[in-house]
mmCIF file of C-alpha atoms and ligand atoms in Angstrom:
data_model
loop_
_atom_site.group_PDB
_atom_site.id
_atom_site.type_symbol
_atom_site.label_atom_id
_atom_site.label_comp_id
_atom_site.label_asym_id
_atom_site.label_seq_id
_atom_site.Cartn_x
_atom_site.Cartn_y
_atom_site.Cartn_z
ATOM 1 C CA UNK A 1411 68.239 75.846 118.684
ATOM 2 C CA UNK A 1412 69.179 79.454 118.045
ATOM 3 C CA UNK A 1413 69.428 81.612 121.149
ATOM 4 C CA UNK A 1414 66.688 84.218 121.470
ATOM 5 C CA UNK A 1415 67.833 87.481 123.019
ATOM 6 C CA UNK A 1416 65.834 90.555 123.907
ATOM 7 C CA UNK A 1417 67.882 93.767 123.813
ATOM 8 C CA UNK A 1418 65.699 96.266 125.612
ATOM 9 C CA UNK A 1419 65.703 99.774 127.069
ATOM 10 C CA UNK A 1420 67.220 101.415 124.005
ATOM 11 C CA UNK A 1421 66.618 104.444 121.821
ATOM 12 C CA UNK A 1422 66.636 102.895 118.380
ATOM 13 C CA UNK A 1423 67.565 104.595 115.117
ATOM 14 C CA UNK A 1424 66.343 102.005 112.619
ATOM 15 C CA UNK A 1425 67.394 103.921 109.455
ATOM 16 C CA UNK A 1426 64.769 101.858 107.665
ATOM 17 C CA UNK A 1427 62.860 104.722 106.028
ATOM 18 C CA UNK A 1428 63.280 108.336 104.941
ATOM 19 C CA UNK A 1429 64.295 109.609 108.386
ATOM 20 C CA UNK A 1430 66.222 108.398 111.423
ATOM 21 C CA UNK A 1431 63.441 105.969 112.336
ATOM 22 C CA UNK A 1432 63.713 106.835 116.044
ATOM 23 C CA UNK A 1433 61.949 104.512 118.495
ATOM 24 C CA UNK A 1434 61.899 105.422 122.200
ATOM 25 C CA UNK A 1435 61.879 102.655 124.845
ATOM 26 C CA UNK A 1436 62.785 100.338 122.007
ATOM 27 C CA UNK A 1437 63.635 96.678 121.950
ATOM 28 C CA UNK A 1438 65.250 94.336 119.442
ATOM 29 C CA UNK A 1439 64.452 90.639 119.559
ATOM 30 C CA UNK A 1440 67.162 88.522 117.963
ATOM 31 C CA UNK A 1441 67.186 84.823 117.191
ATOM 32 C CA UNK A 1442 70.573 83.429 116.267
ATOM 33 C CA UNK A 1443 72.145 85.740 113.731
ATOM 34 C CA UNK A 1444 68.947 87.556 112.784
ATOM 35 C CA UNK A 1445 66.576 90.211 114.018
ATOM 36 C CA UNK A 1446 63.100 88.778 114.613
ATOM 37 C CA UNK A 1447 61.294 91.865 115.829
ATOM 38 C CA UNK A 1448 61.983 95.606 116.392
ATOM 39 C CA UNK A 1449 59.790 98.223 118.061
ATOM 40 C CA UNK A 1450 58.755 99.889 121.290
ATOM 41 C CA UNK A 1451 58.879 97.254 124.045
ATOM 42 C CA UNK A 1452 55.254 97.974 124.906
ATOM 43 C CA UNK A 1453 54.243 96.804 121.416
ATOM 44 C CA UNK A 1454 56.102 93.506 121.476
ATOM 45 C CA UNK A 1455 53.767 90.626 120.629
ATOM 46 C CA UNK A 1456 52.861 88.699 123.779
ATOM 47 C CA UNK A 1457 54.002 85.157 124.466
ATOM 48 C CA UNK A 1458 57.616 85.469 123.276
ATOM 49 C CA UNK A 1459 59.923 82.997 124.934
ATOM 50 C CA UNK A 1460 63.321 84.599 125.384
ATOM 51 C CA UNK A 1461 66.549 82.923 126.495
ATOM 52 C CA UNK A 1462 68.291 86.089 127.602
ATOM 53 C CA UNK A 1463 67.350 89.715 128.302
ATOM 54 C CA UNK A 1464 69.898 92.503 128.036
ATOM 55 C CA UNK A 1465 69.210 95.979 129.446
ATOM 56 C CA UNK A 1466 70.932 98.594 127.287
ATOM 57 C CA UNK A 1467 70.440 101.349 129.865
ATOM 58 C CA UNK A 1468 68.612 103.754 127.567
ATOM 59 C CA UNK A 1469 71.522 103.977 125.120
ATOM 60 C CA UNK A 1470 71.253 104.840 121.437
ATOM 61 C CA UNK A 1471 71.334 101.797 119.123
ATOM 62 C CA UNK A 1472 71.961 101.892 115.381
ATOM 63 C CA UNK A 1473 72.640 99.225 112.798
ATOM 64 C CA UNK A 1474 76.261 98.036 112.879
ATOM 65 C CA UNK A 1475 78.439 100.172 110.619
ATOM 66 C CA UNK A 1476 79.579 99.009 107.176
ATOM 67 C CA UNK A 1477 82.933 100.129 105.742
ATOM 68 C CA UNK A 1478 82.448 99.353 102.057
ATOM 69 C CA UNK A 1479 85.844 100.446 100.664
ATOM 70 C CA UNK A 1480 89.152 99.638 102.371
ATOM 71 C CA UNK A 1481 92.635 98.536 101.378
ATOM 72 C CA UNK A 1482 93.369 97.094 104.813
ATOM 73 C CA UNK A 1483 95.936 94.456 103.835
ATOM 74 C CA UNK A 1484 99.417 95.748 102.907
ATOM 75 C CA UNK A 1485 103.006 95.814 104.090
ATOM 76 C CA UNK A 1486 104.838 98.842 105.485
ATOM 77 C CA UNK A 1487 103.536 102.397 105.400
ATOM 78 C CA UNK A 1488 104.260 105.640 103.519
ATOM 79 C CA UNK A 1489 104.760 108.350 106.101
ATOM 80 C CA UNK A 1490 107.863 109.455 104.212
ATOM 81 C CA UNK A 1491 105.880 110.103 101.027
ATOM 82 C CA UNK A 1492 103.268 111.958 102.997
ATOM 83 C CA UNK A 1493 106.087 114.181 104.216
ATOM 84 C CA UNK A 1494 107.306 114.710 100.620
ATOM 85 C CA UNK A 1495 103.805 115.712 99.607
ATOM 86 C CA UNK A 1496 103.554 118.142 102.485
ATOM 87 C CA UNK A 1497 106.831 119.586 101.238
ATOM 88 C CA UNK A 1498 105.296 120.245 97.844
ATOM 89 C CA UNK A 1499 105.494 117.084 95.669
ATOM 90 C CA UNK A 1500 102.244 115.951 94.022
ATOM 91 C CA UNK A 1501 100.739 112.449 94.287
ATOM 92 C CA UNK A 1502 101.171 111.973 90.520
ATOM 93 C CA UNK A 1503 104.846 113.056 90.638
ATOM 94 C CA UNK A 1504 105.599 110.566 93.384
ATOM 95 C CA UNK A 1505 103.708 107.813 91.536
ATOM 96 C CA UNK A 1506 105.498 108.508 88.239
ATOM 97 C CA UNK A 1507 108.858 108.417 90.049
ATOM 98 C CA UNK A 1508 108.170 104.831 91.139
ATOM 99 C CA UNK A 1509 106.889 105.670 94.600
ATOM 100 C CA UNK A 1510 103.272 105.666 95.568
ATOM 101 C CA UNK A 1511 101.426 102.407 95.168
ATOM 102 C CA UNK A 1512 104.568 100.650 93.907
ATOM 103 C CA UNK A 1513 106.490 101.223 97.129
ATOM 104 C CA UNK A 1514 103.686 99.549 99.077
ATOM 105 C CA UNK A 1515 103.702 96.729 96.509
ATOM 106 C CA UNK A 1516 107.373 96.066 97.285
ATOM 107 C CA UNK A 1517 106.699 96.037 101.048
ATOM 108 C CA UNK A 1518 103.659 93.790 100.595
ATOM 109 C CA UNK A 1519 105.538 91.273 98.465
ATOM 110 C CA UNK A 1520 108.124 91.080 101.256
ATOM 111 C CA UNK A 1521 105.519 90.376 103.937
ATOM 112 C CA UNK A 1522 104.387 86.860 104.902
ATOM 113 C CA UNK A 1523 100.706 85.998 105.186
ATOM 114 C CA UNK A 1524 101.086 86.006 108.982
ATOM 115 C CA UNK A 1525 102.571 89.497 108.978
ATOM 116 C CA UNK A 1526 99.840 90.755 106.633
ATOM 117 C CA UNK A 1527 97.193 89.153 108.816
ATOM 118 C CA UNK A 1528 98.633 90.640 112.016
ATOM 119 C CA UNK A 1529 98.806 94.213 110.701
ATOM 120 C CA UNK A 1530 95.419 93.866 109.001
ATOM 121 C CA UNK A 1531 93.894 92.542 112.212
ATOM 122 C CA UNK A 1532 95.124 95.527 114.207
ATOM 123 C CA UNK A 1533 93.591 97.883 111.646
ATOM 124 C CA UNK A 1534 90.337 95.934 111.483
ATOM 125 C CA UNK A 1535 90.063 96.072 115.264
ATOM 126 C CA UNK A 1536 90.409 99.855 115.198
ATOM 127 C CA UNK A 1537 87.476 100.093 112.771
ATOM 128 C CA UNK A 1538 85.463 97.496 114.693
ATOM 129 C CA UNK A 1539 85.908 99.394 117.958
ATOM 130 C CA UNK A 1540 83.885 102.179 116.347
ATOM 131 C CA UNK A 1541 80.956 99.893 115.592
ATOM 132 C CA UNK A 1542 81.952 98.397 112.236
ATOM 133 C CA UNK A 1543 80.393 94.956 111.748
ATOM 134 C CA UNK A 1544 80.953 94.562 107.982
ATOM 135 C CA UNK A 1545 84.177 95.367 106.210
ATOM 136 C CA UNK A 1546 85.247 95.253 102.569
ATOM 137 C CA UNK A 1547 88.939 94.490 101.980
ATOM 138 C CA UNK A 1548 90.627 94.883 98.605
ATOM 139 C CA UNK A 1549 93.768 93.270 97.310
ATOM 140 C CA UNK A 1550 95.833 95.441 94.975
ATOM 141 C CA UNK A 1551 99.190 95.749 96.697
ATOM 142 C CA UNK A 1552 100.499 92.339 95.639
ATOM 143 C CA UNK A 1553 100.129 92.636 91.851
ATOM 144 C CA UNK A 1554 101.467 89.144 91.195
ATOM 145 C CA UNK A 1555 99.336 86.024 91.324
ATOM 146 C CA UNK A 1556 101.085 84.748 94.408
ATOM 147 C CA UNK A 1557 101.044 88.049 96.309
ATOM 148 C CA UNK A 1558 97.438 88.884 95.388
ATOM 149 C CA UNK A 1559 96.405 85.416 96.561
ATOM 150 C CA UNK A 1560 98.317 85.928 99.823
ATOM 151 C CA UNK A 1561 96.538 89.225 100.489
ATOM 152 C CA UNK A 1562 93.104 87.779 99.718
ATOM 153 C CA UNK A 1563 93.796 84.756 101.924
ATOM 154 C CA UNK A 1564 94.819 87.076 104.756
ATOM 155 C CA UNK A 1565 91.554 88.978 104.277
ATOM 156 C CA UNK A 1566 89.496 85.777 104.312
ATOM 157 C CA UNK A 1567 91.361 84.582 107.401
ATOM 158 C CA UNK A 1568 90.687 87.894 109.141
ATOM 159 C CA UNK A 1569 86.963 87.407 108.515
ATOM 160 C CA UNK A 1570 87.090 83.941 110.057
ATOM 161 C CA UNK A 1571 89.065 84.994 113.119
ATOM 162 C CA UNK A 1572 87.302 88.241 114.036
ATOM 163 C CA UNK A 1573 83.606 88.859 114.728
ATOM 164 C CA UNK A 1574 83.137 90.936 111.574
ATOM 165 C CA UNK A 1575 81.842 90.100 108.106
ATOM 166 C CA UNK A 1576 84.604 90.513 105.524
ATOM 167 C CA UNK A 1577 83.856 90.914 101.808
ATOM 168 C CA UNK A 1578 86.911 90.521 99.603
ATOM 169 C CA UNK A 1579 87.554 92.463 96.421
ATOM 170 C CA UNK A 1580 90.178 91.594 93.827
ATOM 171 C CA UNK A 1581 91.946 94.794 92.731
ATOM 172 C CA UNK A 1582 94.674 93.370 90.523
ATOM 173 C CA UNK A 1583 94.219 96.351 88.197
ATOM 174 C CA UNK A 1584 95.342 98.851 90.838
ATOM 175 C CA UNK A 1585 98.755 99.773 89.411
ATOM 176 C CA UNK A 1586 101.237 98.458 86.860
ATOM 177 C CA UNK A 1587 103.861 96.317 88.613
ATOM 178 C CA UNK A 1588 107.514 96.974 87.620
ATOM 179 C CA UNK A 1589 107.933 93.666 85.772
ATOM 180 C CA UNK A 1590 105.204 94.752 83.312
ATOM 181 C CA UNK A 1591 106.661 98.241 82.721
ATOM 182 C CA UNK A 1592 105.598 99.459 79.272
ATOM 183 C CA UNK A 1593 103.288 96.453 78.808
ATOM 184 C CA UNK A 1594 100.018 97.407 80.479
ATOM 185 C CA UNK A 1595 97.903 95.284 78.131
ATOM 186 C CA UNK A 1596 99.961 92.206 78.900
ATOM 187 C CA UNK A 1597 99.454 92.947 82.584
ATOM 188 C CA UNK A 1598 95.682 93.185 82.069
ATOM 189 C CA UNK A 1599 95.831 89.741 80.400
ATOM 190 C CA UNK A 1600 97.523 88.439 83.547
ATOM 191 C CA UNK A 1601 95.016 90.156 85.838
ATOM 192 C CA UNK A 1602 92.207 88.395 83.954
ATOM 193 C CA UNK A 1603 93.942 84.986 84.084
ATOM 194 C CA UNK A 1604 94.629 85.303 87.802
ATOM 195 C CA UNK A 1605 91.014 86.271 88.441
ATOM 196 C CA UNK A 1606 89.711 82.873 87.359
ATOM 197 C CA UNK A 1607 92.197 81.035 89.566
ATOM 198 C CA UNK A 1608 91.595 83.262 92.602
ATOM 199 C CA UNK A 1609 87.861 82.917 92.146
ATOM 200 C CA UNK A 1610 88.203 79.123 91.886
ATOM 201 C CA UNK A 1611 89.935 79.233 95.292
ATOM 202 C CA UNK A 1612 86.918 81.067 96.735
ATOM 203 C CA UNK A 1613 88.913 84.217 97.434
ATOM 204 C CA UNK A 1614 86.915 86.787 95.456
ATOM 205 C CA UNK A 1615 83.529 88.370 96.220
ATOM 206 C CA UNK A 1616 83.876 91.285 93.763
ATOM 207 C CA UNK A 1617 86.286 92.840 91.251
ATOM 208 C CA UNK A 1618 87.576 96.424 91.270
ATOM 209 C CA UNK A 1619 89.986 98.466 89.123
ATOM 210 C CA UNK A 1620 91.605 101.899 89.184
ATOM 211 C CA UNK A 1621 90.552 103.850 86.085
ATOM 212 C CA UNK A 1622 92.868 106.864 85.838
ATOM 213 C CA UNK A 1623 95.583 108.386 83.655
ATOM 214 C CA UNK A 1624 98.188 107.141 86.170
ATOM 215 C CA UNK A 1625 96.564 103.691 86.290
ATOM 216 C CA UNK A 1626 94.389 101.916 83.678
ATOM 217 C CA UNK A 1627 92.367 103.138 80.694
ATOM 218 C CA UNK A 1628 88.638 102.559 80.266
ATOM 219 C CA UNK A 1629 89.407 99.995 77.522
ATOM 220 C CA UNK A 1630 91.679 98.063 79.889
ATOM 221 C CA UNK A 1631 89.132 98.238 82.694
ATOM 222 C CA UNK A 1632 86.460 96.959 80.290
ATOM 223 C CA UNK A 1633 88.551 93.846 79.683
ATOM 224 C CA UNK A 1634 88.849 93.200 83.415
ATOM 225 C CA UNK A 1635 85.096 93.675 83.831
ATOM 226 C CA UNK A 1636 84.311 91.388 80.900
ATOM 227 C CA UNK A 1637 86.240 88.580 82.569
ATOM 228 C CA UNK A 1638 84.476 89.297 85.863
ATOM 229 C CA UNK A 1639 81.120 89.094 84.106
ATOM 230 C CA UNK A 1640 82.055 85.744 82.552
ATOM 231 C CA UNK A 1641 82.841 84.467 86.055
ATOM 232 C CA UNK A 1642 79.608 85.911 87.470
ATOM 233 C CA UNK A 1643 81.485 88.309 89.776
ATOM 234 C CA UNK A 1644 80.084 91.785 90.543
ATOM 235 C CA UNK A 1645 82.263 94.789 89.724
ATOM 236 C CA UNK A 1646 82.991 98.230 91.150
ATOM 237 C CA UNK A 1647 85.430 100.953 90.110
ATOM 238 C CA UNK A 1648 87.801 103.637 91.410
ATOM 239 C CA UNK A 1649 86.426 106.266 89.059
ATOM 240 C CA UNK A 1650 86.906 109.969 88.426
ATOM 241 C CA UNK A 1651 89.188 110.477 91.422
ATOM 242 C CA UNK A 1652 91.772 112.717 89.740
ATOM 243 C CA UNK A 1653 90.228 113.319 86.285
ATOM 244 C CA UNK A 1654 87.086 112.480 84.297
ATOM 245 C CA UNK A 1655 87.817 109.223 82.436
ATOM 246 C CA UNK A 1656 84.086 108.408 82.152
ATOM 247 C CA UNK A 1657 84.825 105.400 84.314
ATOM 248 C CA UNK A 1658 81.569 105.594 86.269
ATOM 249 C CA UNK A 1659 79.549 105.294 83.052
ATOM 250 C CA UNK A 1660 81.679 102.328 82.011
ATOM 251 C CA UNK A 1661 81.172 100.686 85.409
ATOM 252 C CA UNK A 1662 77.428 101.310 85.222
ATOM 253 C CA UNK A 1663 77.323 99.674 81.773
ATOM 254 C CA UNK A 1664 78.558 96.517 83.526
ATOM 255 C CA UNK A 1665 75.882 96.880 86.226
ATOM 256 C CA UNK A 1666 78.518 97.825 88.823
ATOM 257 C CA UNK A 1667 77.639 97.714 92.505
ATOM 258 C CA UNK A 1668 79.379 101.061 93.013
ATOM 259 C CA UNK A 1669 81.583 103.738 91.529
ATOM 260 C CA UNK A 1670 83.943 105.177 94.116
ATOM 261 C CA UNK A 1671 85.656 108.588 94.657
ATOM 262 C CA UNK A 1672 83.840 110.550 91.868
ATOM 263 C CA UNK A 1673 85.315 114.011 92.499
ATOM 264 C CA UNK A 1674 85.491 114.598 88.711
ATOM 265 C CA UNK A 1675 82.232 112.826 87.815
ATOM 266 C CA UNK A 1676 80.234 114.398 84.981
ATOM 267 C CA UNK A 1677 76.538 114.380 84.097
ATOM 268 C CA UNK A 1678 76.926 111.354 81.803
ATOM 269 C CA UNK A 1679 78.260 109.317 84.702
ATOM 270 C CA UNK A 1680 75.447 110.372 87.015
ATOM 271 C CA UNK A 1681 72.785 109.444 84.448
ATOM 272 C CA UNK A 1682 74.404 106.068 83.808
ATOM 273 C CA UNK A 1683 74.720 105.305 87.519
ATOM 274 C CA UNK A 1684 71.117 106.211 88.083
ATOM 275 C CA UNK A 1685 69.922 103.983 85.250
ATOM 276 C CA UNK A 1686 72.032 101.022 86.422
ATOM 277 C CA UNK A 1687 71.325 101.421 90.151
ATOM 278 C CA UNK A 1688 75.040 101.851 90.806
ATOM 279 C CA UNK A 1689 75.816 103.357 94.238
ATOM 280 C CA UNK A 1690 78.228 106.260 94.727
ATOM 281 C CA UNK A 1691 80.903 105.637 97.357
ATOM 282 C CA UNK A 1692 82.336 108.910 98.673
ATOM 283 C CA UNK A 1693 85.829 108.827 100.151
ATOM 284 C CA UNK A 1694 86.518 112.113 101.912
ATOM 285 C CA UNK A 1695 89.618 110.741 103.655
ATOM 286 C CA UNK A 1696 91.532 110.627 100.355
ATOM 287 C CA UNK A 1697 90.120 114.010 99.319
ATOM 288 C CA UNK A 1698 91.388 115.457 102.592
ATOM 289 C CA UNK A 1699 94.803 113.797 102.539
ATOM 290 C CA UNK A 1700 95.457 114.880 98.929
ATOM 291 C CA UNK A 1701 94.185 118.375 99.761
ATOM 292 C CA UNK A 1702 91.860 118.195 96.770
ATOM 293 C CA UNK A 1703 89.542 121.102 96.127
ATOM 294 C CA UNK A 1704 87.054 119.662 93.633
ATOM 295 C CA UNK A 1705 84.229 117.960 95.491
ATOM 296 C CA UNK A 1706 82.033 115.184 94.055
ATOM 297 C CA UNK A 1707 78.743 116.433 92.525
ATOM 298 C CA UNK A 1708 76.721 115.462 95.579
ATOM 299 C CA UNK A 1709 73.709 117.670 94.857
ATOM 300 C CA UNK A 1710 73.317 116.180 91.371
ATOM 301 C CA UNK A 1711 73.793 112.620 92.650
ATOM 302 C CA UNK A 1712 71.206 113.277 95.342
ATOM 303 C CA UNK A 1713 68.768 114.774 92.828
ATOM 304 C CA UNK A 1714 69.219 111.687 90.627
ATOM 305 C CA UNK A 1715 68.422 109.411 93.560
ATOM 306 C CA UNK A 1716 71.801 107.631 93.411
ATOM 307 C CA UNK A 1717 72.495 105.918 96.771
ATOM 308 C CA UNK A 1718 75.314 107.742 98.598
ATOM 309 C CA UNK A 1719 77.682 105.588 100.632
ATOM 310 C CA UNK A 1720 80.697 106.801 102.612
ATOM 311 C CA UNK A 1721 83.799 104.728 103.384
ATOM 312 C CA UNK A 1722 87.198 105.076 105.020
ATOM 313 C CA UNK A 1723 89.220 104.073 101.908
ATOM 314 C CA UNK A 1724 91.854 103.084 104.441
ATOM 315 C CA UNK A 1725 95.145 102.759 102.505
ATOM 316 C CA UNK A 1726 98.758 103.686 103.214
ATOM 317 C CA UNK A 1727 99.024 106.287 100.452
ATOM 318 C CA UNK A 1728 96.038 108.569 100.330
ATOM 319 C CA UNK A 1729 93.874 107.733 103.331
ATOM 320 C CA UNK A 1730 95.755 106.309 106.321
ATOM 321 C CA UNK A 1731 92.787 106.919 108.621
ATOM 322 C CA UNK A 1732 91.069 104.223 110.649
ATOM 323 C CA UNK A 1733 87.844 105.934 111.582
ATOM 324 C CA UNK A 1734 84.625 105.456 109.628
ATOM 325 C CA UNK A 1735 82.970 108.042 111.870
ATOM 326 C CA UNK A 1736 85.595 110.595 110.871
ATOM 327 C CA UNK A 1737 84.903 109.781 107.209
ATOM 328 C CA UNK A 1738 81.186 110.399 107.843
ATOM 329 C CA UNK A 1739 82.009 113.668 109.618
ATOM 330 C CA UNK A 1740 84.151 114.776 106.652
ATOM 331 C CA UNK A 1741 81.431 113.738 104.190
ATOM 332 C CA UNK A 1742 79.259 116.340 105.919
ATOM 333 C CA UNK A 1743 81.821 119.127 106.310
ATOM 334 C CA UNK A 1744 83.578 118.744 102.926
ATOM 335 C CA UNK A 1745 80.899 117.215 100.690
ATOM 336 C CA UNK A 1746 77.769 118.674 102.310
ATOM 337 C CA UNK A 1747 75.991 115.457 103.059
ATOM 338 C CA UNK A 1748 73.365 115.887 105.733
ATOM 339 C CA UNK A 1749 74.069 114.005 108.988
ATOM 340 C CA UNK A 1750 71.246 111.582 108.114
ATOM 341 C CA UNK A 1751 72.707 110.974 104.640
ATOM 342 C CA UNK A 1752 76.167 110.375 106.085
ATOM 343 C CA UNK A 1753 74.888 107.907 108.699
ATOM 344 C CA UNK A 1754 72.828 106.098 106.046
ATOM 345 C CA UNK A 1755 76.038 106.244 103.987
ATOM 346 C CA UNK A 1756 77.936 104.143 106.547
ATOM 347 C CA UNK A 1757 75.073 101.697 107.110
ATOM 348 C CA UNK A 1758 72.243 101.054 104.651
ATOM 349 C CA UNK A 1759 73.805 102.578 101.532
ATOM 350 C CA UNK A 1760 77.198 101.015 102.290
ATOM 351 C CA UNK A 1761 75.591 97.573 102.590
ATOM 352 C CA UNK A 1762 73.905 98.131 99.256
ATOM 353 C CA UNK A 1763 77.231 99.185 97.716
ATOM 354 C CA UNK A 1764 78.491 95.724 98.711
ATOM 355 C CA UNK A 1765 75.420 94.015 97.256
ATOM 356 C CA UNK A 1766 74.322 93.014 100.778
ATOM 357 C CA UNK A 1767 70.598 93.425 101.263
ATOM 358 C CA UNK A 1768 70.418 91.665 104.622
ATOM 359 C CA UNK A 1769 71.883 94.452 106.792
ATOM 360 C CA UNK A 1770 72.281 98.193 107.278
ATOM 361 C CA UNK A 1771 68.923 98.799 108.993
ATOM 362 C CA UNK A 1772 67.199 97.600 112.162
ATOM 363 C CA UNK A 1773 64.339 95.555 110.739
ATOM 364 C CA UNK A 1774 62.896 92.094 111.239
ATOM 365 C CA UNK A 1775 64.684 89.600 109.029
ATOM 366 C CA UNK A 1776 67.945 91.554 108.853
ATOM 367 C CA UNK A 1777 71.225 90.423 110.348
ATOM 368 C CA UNK A 1778 71.472 91.184 114.045
ATOM 369 C CA UNK A 1779 74.386 93.622 113.717
ATOM 370 C CA UNK A 1780 73.942 96.452 116.221
ATOM 371 C CA UNK A 1781 76.098 99.271 117.573
ATOM 372 C CA UNK A 1782 75.386 100.821 120.978
ATOM 373 C CA UNK A 1783 76.462 104.429 121.551
ATOM 374 C CA UNK A 1784 76.971 106.776 124.486
ATOM 375 C CA UNK A 1785 74.976 109.384 122.573
ATOM 376 C CA UNK A 1786 71.496 110.844 122.790
ATOM 377 C CA UNK A 1787 70.773 111.362 119.112
ATOM 378 C CA UNK A 1788 72.224 109.773 115.964
ATOM 379 C CA UNK A 1789 73.080 113.215 114.560
ATOM 380 C CA UNK A 1790 75.919 113.188 117.098
ATOM 381 C CA UNK A 1791 77.585 110.429 115.070
ATOM 382 C CA UNK A 1792 78.752 113.057 112.573
ATOM 383 C CA UNK A 1793 79.156 115.839 115.116
ATOM 384 C CA UNK A 1794 81.916 114.718 117.481
ATOM 385 C CA UNK A 1795 85.255 113.886 115.934
ATOM 386 C CA UNK A 1796 88.448 112.409 117.332
ATOM 387 C CA UNK A 1797 86.300 110.649 119.895
ATOM 388 C CA UNK A 1798 84.813 107.176 119.956
ATOM 389 C CA UNK A 1799 81.354 107.021 121.524
ATOM 390 C CA UNK A 1800 80.785 103.320 120.690
ATOM 391 C CA UNK A 1801 80.150 101.321 123.855
ATOM 392 C CA UNK A 1802 78.991 97.877 122.753
ATOM 393 C CA UNK A 1803 78.751 95.944 119.505
ATOM 394 C CA UNK A 1804 76.475 93.014 118.703
ATOM 395 C CA UNK A 1805 77.571 91.087 115.596
ATOM 396 C CA UNK A 1806 75.326 88.338 114.275
ATOM 397 C CA UNK A 1807 73.263 88.383 117.471
ATOM 398 C CA UNK A 1808 76.283 87.941 119.774
ATOM 399 C CA UNK A 1809 77.811 90.698 121.862
ATOM 400 C CA UNK A 1810 81.510 91.196 121.212
ATOM 401 C CA UNK A 1811 83.613 90.998 124.319
HETATM 402 N N1 LIG B 631 92.945 105.454 94.764
HETATM 403 C C1 LIG B 631 93.469 105.805 95.922
HETATM 404 O O1 LIG B 631 93.265 106.822 96.507
HETATM 405 C C2 LIG B 631 94.291 104.710 96.411
HETATM 406 N N2 LIG B 631 94.138 103.760 95.364
HETATM 407 C C3 LIG B 631 93.359 104.233 94.448
HETATM 408 O O2 LIG B 631 93.054 103.587 93.467
HETATM 409 C C4 LIG B 631 95.699 105.101 96.584
HETATM 410 C C5 LIG B 631 96.529 103.919 96.892
HETATM 411 C C6 LIG B 631 97.934 104.283 97.272
HETATM 412 O O3 LIG B 631 98.420 105.391 97.030
HETATM 413 O O4 LIG B 631 98.586 103.395 97.846
HETATM 414 FE FE1 LIG B 632 90.512 102.997 97.252
#
């Protein structure tokens, strides 16, 4: 029998409608992993048998946070390259000189699964301490069959060992590994072959690629996506981060879950995303770290009704941050999201960007993923920065200890 718990004496922000969905003197009734009922305690249907009652002391409760774009599993770090960039080198220059993603690939290939799991676990815990209950983790720093498999296994293992939902994404088409120098199409063939085998091992929930002049062309990405479609795997794309390759429109033509970054997105991409129901994932951490100046066309995306998600993009090159709240804060200050949009962006819209329709709001039937905050109002989630106001986390109906 699933345990029934009543979490009461809370100010709830359900995020289920067009506003914060605030409920004073609120209660959440959970049964096993799911929410059975949400509302003001005084309106709870009579005759509920409850195994356990938990007094939340009047605290603010939101849905658990969802980080829908991370590269959490990798070896080493790139503080030295960050220093070079701060001394004037550009990201593209470093990448073309064999640094950038490739230097992390070398460090990742050298790392055992245990080492990858240990460093990934420490990073996941940092995100989880801020209320994250669902986490996407991409491969993309192995770039060989064996090393990509190792990274995806570490990600799967992390999801089994920690009280967090992990969704894995295969990002073989992240960069060209040195052994395929000058042969990008042969590498794309390999990426497609590996995909079937990794999927057969149960390691892949979705497929991503990096569409950029320093990475892969739209034609190459289309081949990766065609293989994903044949395997029944959903796709998403790093699109329009540094230039407009019309990647978002390509992704949308494959019914992509999301197109991510989007600083250089044009009107064609917005129209295609709208028509396909593809979410926009905004990554202000990378924008900040690269000291970019061109912001994504947020007003046009908003006007088109494209769902706006926000993620940490945690990676060792362009976004070494481990705070989803800071990403939400930056989405407001840099990209002009409203606080409500940014909080929806790290909950409901982020869940949607992962194709998960069972979480991201406080509603009956949803997963019982809750974050409890030492805050009065949810607009404070994007107000404070460099501070963690998360006090308790309930994942799948169970409080994390
Ligand atoms: N876009 C990014 O910002 C990261 N990957 C990508 O496709 C950068 C990854 C790195 O520099 O290690
Ligand atoms: Fe990324």
